[in-house]
Amino acid sequence: MRQACALIASLLFAGLLPRAANADVIDANLQDMERYLLLYSATGDPRFLDRLDNLGSSFEQDLAQQKNASSLRDLWQLYRQTLDRVRAAYTQKDVDIRQAVQQTQEVAGLFDSFILARSPAPQGLEGELRELALLEARRANGRLLGTEGGNDAVRIVELQERIGERLAALPAGASRDSLLSRWSYLRKAEKPEGTLLYPFNAQVEYLLAHLPRS
């Protein structure tokens, strides 16, 4: 696992990964898969696993349409190996959950690096919401490992303020009111002692599905 991570990381930092066709869709899928992998590793909740499996099937179909996507396939294989490790940690007594969570974070870091290496477009509301959800999932894993990141906490506060402002600035009407209501529920799930991950993610899913498209 570590050798494979190191190999792909070397390609990332050398700038050798190809840019896939339909890259925005691939990036969104990678972010969502990373989030669910982190959520599952933090909780062992099978509802996150179901969502992750569904995204994996969609991702496989996207890969089948790409040219020169061998690096993406390598990431996909690492994802599957890590998922198997986490699943085993929650179902078998002889697998170290902390080690499995650590491996999850390593693969998640590769997902991040892949997206950053391809110079994504500036984030809008949808991108900021995905980033907030990802950081909350990462922070939950950090709590398990005792390695919560201060920089992530600062960025989470920035995103909370920015997303709230963006939602409030949408055209008045029932759609905006519904989004603001869901945002309010999401914020209530972000508690100082630890985010309630399932209700938090449920609001993220609703918002991502109903945000106005530019």
PDB file of C-alpha atoms in Angstrom:
ATOM      1  CA  MET A   1       0.000   0.000   0.000  1.00  0.00           C
ATOM      2  CA  ARG A   2       2.683   2.513   1.035  1.00  0.00           C
ATOM      3  CA  GLN A   3       4.826   1.704  -2.018  1.00  0.00           C
ATOM      4  CA  ALA A   4       1.873   2.260  -4.332  1.00  0.00           C
ATOM      5  CA  CYS A   5       1.043   5.563  -2.601  1.00  0.00           C
ATOM      6  CA  ALA A   6       4.652   6.700  -2.961  1.00  0.00           C
ATOM      7  CA  LEU A   7       4.722   5.810  -6.667  1.00  0.00           C
ATOM      8  CA  ILE A   8       1.563   7.734  -7.495  1.00  0.00           C
ATOM      9  CA  ALA A   9       2.670  10.651  -5.316  1.00  0.00           C
ATOM     10  CA  SER A  10       5.930  10.865  -7.271  1.00  0.00           C
ATOM     11  CA  LEU A  11       3.941  11.115 -10.503  1.00  0.00           C
ATOM     12  CA  LEU A  12       1.714  13.802  -9.011  1.00  0.00           C
ATOM     13  CA  PHE A  13       4.554  16.025  -7.924  1.00  0.00           C
ATOM     14  CA  ALA A  14       6.384  15.478 -11.197  1.00  0.00           C
ATOM     15  CA  GLY A  15       3.311  16.784 -13.000  1.00  0.00           C
ATOM     16  CA  LEU A  16       2.994  13.647 -15.124  1.00  0.00           C
ATOM     17  CA  LEU A  17      -0.658  12.792 -14.526  1.00  0.00           C
ATOM     18  CA  PRO A  18      -2.765  13.338 -17.659  1.00  0.00           C
ATOM     19  CA  ARG A  19      -5.771  15.616 -17.670  1.00  0.00           C
ATOM     20  CA  ALA A  20      -8.851  13.507 -18.229  1.00  0.00           C
ATOM     21  CA  ALA A  21     -11.695  14.460 -20.480  1.00  0.00           C
ATOM     22  CA  ASN A  22     -14.731  15.744 -18.577  1.00  0.00           C
ATOM     23  CA  ALA A  23     -12.326  16.675 -15.764  1.00  0.00           C
ATOM     24  CA  ASP A  24     -14.830  18.670 -13.692  1.00  0.00           C
ATOM     25  CA  VAL A  25     -17.078  15.628 -13.341  1.00  0.00           C
ATOM     26  CA  ILE A  26     -14.095  13.438 -12.433  1.00  0.00           C
ATOM     27  CA  ASP A  27     -12.951  15.955  -9.814  1.00  0.00           C
ATOM     28  CA  ALA A  28     -16.414  16.171  -8.227  1.00  0.00           C
ATOM     29  CA  ASN A  29     -16.629  12.380  -8.124  1.00  0.00           C
ATOM     30  CA  LEU A  30     -13.172  12.120  -6.546  1.00  0.00           C
ATOM     31  CA  GLN A  31     -14.110  14.656  -3.874  1.00  0.00           C
ATOM     32  CA  ASP A  32     -17.367  12.885  -3.062  1.00  0.00           C
ATOM     33  CA  MET A  33     -15.660   9.480  -2.972  1.00  0.00           C
ATOM     34  CA  GLU A  34     -12.938  10.845  -0.712  1.00  0.00           C
ATOM     35  CA  ARG A  35     -15.578  12.312   1.615  1.00  0.00           C
ATOM     36  CA  TYR A  36     -17.505   9.051   1.906  1.00  0.00           C
ATOM     37  CA  LEU A  37     -14.322   7.037   2.381  1.00  0.00           C
ATOM     38  CA  LEU A  38     -13.376   9.364   5.251  1.00  0.00           C
ATOM     39  CA  LEU A  39     -16.887   9.331   6.710  1.00  0.00           C
ATOM     40  CA  TYR A  40     -16.978   5.552   6.643  1.00  0.00           C
ATOM     41  CA  SER A  41     -13.528   5.228   8.187  1.00  0.00           C
ATOM     42  CA  ALA A  42     -14.532   7.658  10.963  1.00  0.00           C
ATOM     43  CA  THR A  43     -17.808   5.918  11.824  1.00  0.00           C
ATOM     44  CA  GLY A  44     -18.122   2.442  10.317  1.00  0.00           C
ATOM     45  CA  ASP A  45     -21.681   3.493   9.393  1.00  0.00           C
ATOM     46  CA  PRO A  46     -22.859   1.233   6.506  1.00  0.00           C
ATOM     47  CA  ARG A  47     -25.021   4.049   5.126  1.00  0.00           C
ATOM     48  CA  PHE A  48     -21.840   5.862   4.109  1.00  0.00           C
ATOM     49  CA  LEU A  49     -20.525   2.640   2.599  1.00  0.00           C
ATOM     50  CA  ASP A  50     -23.670   2.302   0.453  1.00  0.00           C
ATOM     51  CA  ARG A  51     -23.205   5.817  -0.916  1.00  0.00           C
ATOM     52  CA  LEU A  52     -19.530   5.182  -1.516  1.00  0.00           C
ATOM     53  CA  ASP A  53     -20.244   1.967  -3.427  1.00  0.00           C
ATOM     54  CA  ASN A  54     -22.781   3.777  -5.613  1.00  0.00           C
ATOM     55  CA  LEU A  55     -20.273   6.503  -6.414  1.00  0.00           C
ATOM     56  CA  GLY A  56     -17.630   3.867  -7.151  1.00  0.00           C
ATOM     57  CA  SER A  57     -19.844   2.280  -9.802  1.00  0.00           C
ATOM     58  CA  SER A  58     -20.404   5.672 -11.447  1.00  0.00           C
ATOM     59  CA  PHE A  59     -16.683   6.424 -11.271  1.00  0.00           C
ATOM     60  CA  GLU A  60     -15.837   3.142 -12.980  1.00  0.00           C
ATOM     61  CA  GLN A  61     -18.159   4.084 -15.847  1.00  0.00           C
ATOM     62  CA  ASP A  62     -16.488   7.486 -16.141  1.00  0.00           C
ATOM     63  CA  LEU A  63     -13.065   5.838 -16.266  1.00  0.00           C
ATOM     64  CA  ALA A  64     -14.169   3.578 -19.107  1.00  0.00           C
ATOM     65  CA  GLN A  65     -14.688   6.710 -21.216  1.00  0.00           C
ATOM     66  CA  GLN A  66     -11.295   8.292 -20.506  1.00  0.00           C
ATOM     67  CA  LYS A  67      -8.128   8.210 -22.585  1.00  0.00           C
ATOM     68  CA  ASN A  68      -4.727   7.802 -20.900  1.00  0.00           C
ATOM     69  CA  ALA A  69      -6.402   7.373 -17.499  1.00  0.00           C
ATOM     70  CA  SER A  70      -4.037   4.770 -16.042  1.00  0.00           C
ATOM     71  CA  SER A  71      -3.200   7.027 -13.090  1.00  0.00           C
ATOM     72  CA  LEU A  72      -6.873   7.382 -12.265  1.00  0.00           C
ATOM     73  CA  ARG A  73      -7.195   3.604 -12.399  1.00  0.00           C
ATOM     74  CA  ASP A  74      -4.282   3.314  -9.967  1.00  0.00           C
ATOM     75  CA  LEU A  75      -6.093   5.684  -7.613  1.00  0.00           C
ATOM     76  CA  TRP A  76      -9.235   3.588  -8.002  1.00  0.00           C
ATOM     77  CA  GLN A  77      -7.368   0.427  -7.041  1.00  0.00           C
ATOM     78  CA  LEU A  78      -5.852   2.121  -3.993  1.00  0.00           C
ATOM     79  CA  TYR A  79      -9.313   3.312  -3.024  1.00  0.00           C
ATOM     80  CA  ARG A  80     -10.703  -0.218  -3.202  1.00  0.00           C
ATOM     81  CA  GLN A  81      -7.818  -1.686  -1.201  1.00  0.00           C
ATOM     82  CA  THR A  82      -8.224   0.976   1.485  1.00  0.00           C
ATOM     83  CA  LEU A  83     -11.974   0.452   1.628  1.00  0.00           C
ATOM     84  CA  ASP A  84     -11.450  -3.290   2.154  1.00  0.00           C
ATOM     85  CA  ARG A  85      -9.021  -2.522   4.972  1.00  0.00           C
ATOM     86  CA  VAL A  86     -11.448  -0.168   6.717  1.00  0.00           C
ATOM     87  CA  ARG A  87     -14.348  -2.606   6.316  1.00  0.00           C
ATOM     88  CA  ALA A  88     -12.214  -5.347   7.868  1.00  0.00           C
ATOM     89  CA  ALA A  89     -11.278  -3.065  10.758  1.00  0.00           C
ATOM     90  CA  TYR A  90     -14.934  -2.642  11.660  1.00  0.00           C
ATOM     91  CA  THR A  91     -15.869  -6.305  11.260  1.00  0.00           C
ATOM     92  CA  GLN A  92     -12.776  -8.203  12.442  1.00  0.00           C
ATOM     93  CA  LYS A  93     -10.998  -7.971  15.784  1.00  0.00           C
ATOM     94  CA  ASP A  94      -7.493  -8.540  14.388  1.00  0.00           C
ATOM     95  CA  VAL A  95      -7.377  -5.387  12.207  1.00  0.00           C
ATOM     96  CA  ASP A  96      -6.155  -2.112  13.719  1.00  0.00           C
ATOM     97  CA  ILE A  97      -8.776   0.595  13.108  1.00  0.00           C
ATOM     98  CA  ARG A  98      -6.271   3.405  13.711  1.00  0.00           C
ATOM     99  CA  GLN A  99      -3.924   1.971  11.095  1.00  0.00           C
ATOM    100  CA  ALA A 100      -6.809   1.611   8.642  1.00  0.00           C
ATOM    101  CA  VAL A 101      -7.858   5.222   9.263  1.00  0.00           C
ATOM    102  CA  GLN A 102      -4.267   6.363   8.718  1.00  0.00           C
ATOM    103  CA  GLN A 103      -4.171   4.571   5.362  1.00  0.00           C
ATOM    104  CA  THR A 104      -7.494   6.199   4.475  1.00  0.00           C
ATOM    105  CA  GLN A 105      -5.966   9.612   5.043  1.00  0.00           C
ATOM    106  CA  GLU A 106      -2.960   8.752   2.867  1.00  0.00           C
ATOM    107  CA  VAL A 107      -5.184   7.778  -0.063  1.00  0.00           C
ATOM    108  CA  ALA A 108      -7.426  10.804   0.537  1.00  0.00           C
ATOM    109  CA  GLY A 109      -4.330  12.985   0.313  1.00  0.00           C
ATOM    110  CA  LEU A 110      -3.582  11.510  -3.112  1.00  0.00           C
ATOM    111  CA  PHE A 111      -7.108  12.353  -4.249  1.00  0.00           C
ATOM    112  CA  ASP A 112      -6.517  15.950  -3.148  1.00  0.00           C
ATOM    113  CA  SER A 113      -3.133  16.076  -4.868  1.00  0.00           C
ATOM    114  CA  PHE A 114      -4.571  14.756  -8.125  1.00  0.00           C
ATOM    115  CA  ILE A 115      -7.179  17.518  -8.233  1.00  0.00           C
ATOM    116  CA  LEU A 116      -4.724  20.267  -7.249  1.00  0.00           C
ATOM    117  CA  ALA A 117      -2.160  19.048  -9.789  1.00  0.00           C
ATOM    118  CA  ARG A 118      -4.616  19.793 -12.585  1.00  0.00           C
ATOM    119  CA  SER A 119      -5.300  23.446 -11.667  1.00  0.00           C
ATOM    120  CA  PRO A 120      -9.056  23.305 -11.052  1.00  0.00           C
ATOM    121  CA  ALA A 121     -11.220  26.328 -11.772  1.00  0.00           C
ATOM    122  CA  PRO A 122     -11.957  28.748  -8.885  1.00  0.00           C
ATOM    123  CA  GLN A 123     -14.622  27.430  -6.540  1.00  0.00           C
ATOM    124  CA  GLY A 124     -18.205  28.569  -6.570  1.00  0.00           C
ATOM    125  CA  LEU A 125     -20.849  27.780  -3.972  1.00  0.00           C
ATOM    126  CA  GLU A 126     -20.953  24.083  -4.918  1.00  0.00           C
ATOM    127  CA  GLY A 127     -17.183  23.731  -4.673  1.00  0.00           C
ATOM    128  CA  GLU A 128     -17.047  25.505  -1.319  1.00  0.00           C
ATOM    129  CA  LEU A 129     -19.770  23.249   0.076  1.00  0.00           C
ATOM    130  CA  ARG A 130     -17.870  20.162  -1.101  1.00  0.00           C
ATOM    131  CA  GLU A 131     -14.703  21.480   0.519  1.00  0.00           C
ATOM    132  CA  LEU A 132     -16.492  22.122   3.816  1.00  0.00           C
ATOM    133  CA  ALA A 133     -17.957  18.605   3.811  1.00  0.00           C
ATOM    134  CA  LEU A 134     -14.545  17.116   3.035  1.00  0.00           C
ATOM    135  CA  LEU A 135     -12.810  19.068   5.800  1.00  0.00           C
ATOM    136  CA  GLU A 136     -15.418  17.979   8.352  1.00  0.00           C
ATOM    137  CA  ALA A 137     -14.921  14.345   7.329  1.00  0.00           C
ATOM    138  CA  ARG A 138     -11.162  14.777   7.554  1.00  0.00           C
ATOM    139  CA  ARG A 139     -11.461  16.379  10.991  1.00  0.00           C
ATOM    140  CA  ALA A 140     -13.528  13.429  12.222  1.00  0.00           C
ATOM    141  CA  ASN A 141     -10.710  11.087  11.171  1.00  0.00           C
ATOM    142  CA  GLY A 142      -8.204  13.369  12.839  1.00  0.00           C
ATOM    143  CA  ARG A 143     -10.070  13.036  16.121  1.00  0.00           C
ATOM    144  CA  LEU A 144      -9.699   9.259  15.927  1.00  0.00           C
ATOM    145  CA  LEU A 145      -5.969   9.644  15.424  1.00  0.00           C
ATOM    146  CA  GLY A 146      -5.468  12.563  17.799  1.00  0.00           C
ATOM    147  CA  THR A 147      -4.195  14.735  14.939  1.00  0.00           C
ATOM    148  CA  GLU A 148      -6.825  17.435  14.391  1.00  0.00           C
ATOM    149  CA  GLY A 149      -5.435  20.127  12.100  1.00  0.00           C
ATOM    150  CA  GLY A 150      -5.616  23.764  13.195  1.00  0.00           C
ATOM    151  CA  ASN A 151      -5.461  24.990   9.616  1.00  0.00           C
ATOM    152  CA  ASP A 152      -8.516  22.915   8.738  1.00  0.00           C
ATOM    153  CA  ALA A 153     -10.432  24.451  11.654  1.00  0.00           C
ATOM    154  CA  VAL A 154      -9.634  27.969  10.415  1.00  0.00           C
ATOM    155  CA  ARG A 155     -10.661  27.108   6.865  1.00  0.00           C
ATOM    156  CA  ILE A 156     -13.907  25.517   8.094  1.00  0.00           C
ATOM    157  CA  VAL A 157     -14.893  28.772   9.807  1.00  0.00           C
ATOM    158  CA  GLU A 158     -14.075  30.730   6.633  1.00  0.00           C
ATOM    159  CA  LEU A 159     -16.204  28.392   4.528  1.00  0.00           C
ATOM    160  CA  GLN A 160     -19.109  28.504   6.987  1.00  0.00           C
ATOM    161  CA  GLU A 161     -19.194  32.287   6.773  1.00  0.00           C
ATOM    162  CA  ARG A 162     -18.733  32.401   2.997  1.00  0.00           C
ATOM    163  CA  ILE A 163     -21.361  29.758   2.195  1.00  0.00           C
ATOM    164  CA  GLY A 164     -23.883  31.384   4.540  1.00  0.00           C
ATOM    165  CA  GLU A 165     -23.350  34.720   2.792  1.00  0.00           C
ATOM    166  CA  ARG A 166     -23.686  33.170  -0.663  1.00  0.00           C
ATOM    167  CA  LEU A 167     -26.922  31.396   0.229  1.00  0.00           C
ATOM    168  CA  ALA A 168     -28.411  34.530   1.792  1.00  0.00           C
ATOM    169  CA  ALA A 169     -27.547  36.471  -1.384  1.00  0.00           C
ATOM    170  CA  LEU A 170     -29.563  34.152  -3.659  1.00  0.00           C
ATOM    171  CA  PRO A 171     -32.772  35.564  -5.191  1.00  0.00           C
ATOM    172  CA  ALA A 172     -35.597  35.675  -2.661  1.00  0.00           C
ATOM    173  CA  GLY A 173     -38.186  32.936  -2.899  1.00  0.00           C
ATOM    174  CA  ALA A 174     -39.178  29.474  -1.749  1.00  0.00           C
ATOM    175  CA  SER A 175     -36.041  27.890  -3.224  1.00  0.00           C
ATOM    176  CA  ARG A 176     -33.698  30.148  -1.274  1.00  0.00           C
ATOM    177  CA  ASP A 177     -35.758  29.689   1.910  1.00  0.00           C
ATOM    178  CA  SER A 178     -35.501  25.908   1.555  1.00  0.00           C
ATOM    179  CA  LEU A 179     -31.736  26.083   1.032  1.00  0.00           C
ATOM    180  CA  LEU A 180     -31.290  28.392   4.026  1.00  0.00           C
ATOM    181  CA  SER A 181     -33.379  26.040   6.161  1.00  0.00           C
ATOM    182  CA  ARG A 182     -31.194  23.107   5.187  1.00  0.00           C
ATOM    183  CA  TRP A 183     -28.085  25.206   5.842  1.00  0.00           C
ATOM    184  CA  SER A 184     -29.424  25.981   9.316  1.00  0.00           C
ATOM    185  CA  TYR A 185     -29.874  22.254  10.013  1.00  0.00           C
ATOM    186  CA  LEU A 186     -26.346  21.595   8.728  1.00  0.00           C
ATOM    187  CA  ARG A 187     -24.866  24.225  11.041  1.00  0.00           C
ATOM    188  CA  LYS A 188     -26.698  22.747  14.040  1.00  0.00           C
ATOM    189  CA  ALA A 189     -25.040  19.402  13.290  1.00  0.00           C
ATOM    190  CA  GLU A 190     -21.584  21.038  13.534  1.00  0.00           C
ATOM    191  CA  LYS A 191     -21.149  20.836  17.301  1.00  0.00           C
ATOM    192  CA  PRO A 192     -17.987  21.886  19.201  1.00  0.00           C
ATOM    193  CA  GLU A 193     -17.600  18.404  20.669  1.00  0.00           C
ATOM    194  CA  GLY A 194     -17.791  16.807  17.230  1.00  0.00           C
ATOM    195  CA  THR A 195     -19.916  17.109  14.107  1.00  0.00           C
ATOM    196  CA  LEU A 196     -22.930  14.790  13.878  1.00  0.00           C
ATOM    197  CA  LEU A 197     -21.731  13.286  10.638  1.00  0.00           C
ATOM    198  CA  TYR A 198     -24.832  11.577   9.276  1.00  0.00           C
ATOM    199  CA  PRO A 199     -27.300  14.506   9.679  1.00  0.00           C
ATOM    200  CA  PHE A 200     -24.552  16.886   8.541  1.00  0.00           C
ATOM    201  CA  ASN A 201     -23.926  14.889   5.384  1.00  0.00           C
ATOM    202  CA  ALA A 202     -27.656  14.527   4.686  1.00  0.00           C
ATOM    203  CA  GLN A 203     -27.921  18.321   4.463  1.00  0.00           C
ATOM    204  CA  VAL A 204     -24.801  18.471   2.275  1.00  0.00           C
ATOM    205  CA  GLU A 205     -26.396  15.998  -0.129  1.00  0.00           C
ATOM    206  CA  TYR A 206     -29.625  18.003  -0.288  1.00  0.00           C
ATOM    207  CA  LEU A 207     -27.826  21.299  -0.869  1.00  0.00           C
ATOM    208  CA  LEU A 208     -25.579  19.874  -3.590  1.00  0.00           C
ATOM    209  CA  ALA A 209     -28.632  18.450  -5.363  1.00  0.00           C
ATOM    210  CA  HIS A 210     -30.658  21.689  -5.184  1.00  0.00           C
ATOM    211  CA  LEU A 211     -28.158  24.531  -5.545  1.00  0.00           C
ATOM    212  CA  PRO A 212     -28.900  26.811  -8.538  1.00  0.00           C
ATOM    213  CA  ARG A 213     -26.682  25.974 -11.499  1.00  0.00           C
ATOM    214  CA  SER A 214     -24.832  28.785 -13.221  1.00  0.00           C
TER     215      SER A 214
END
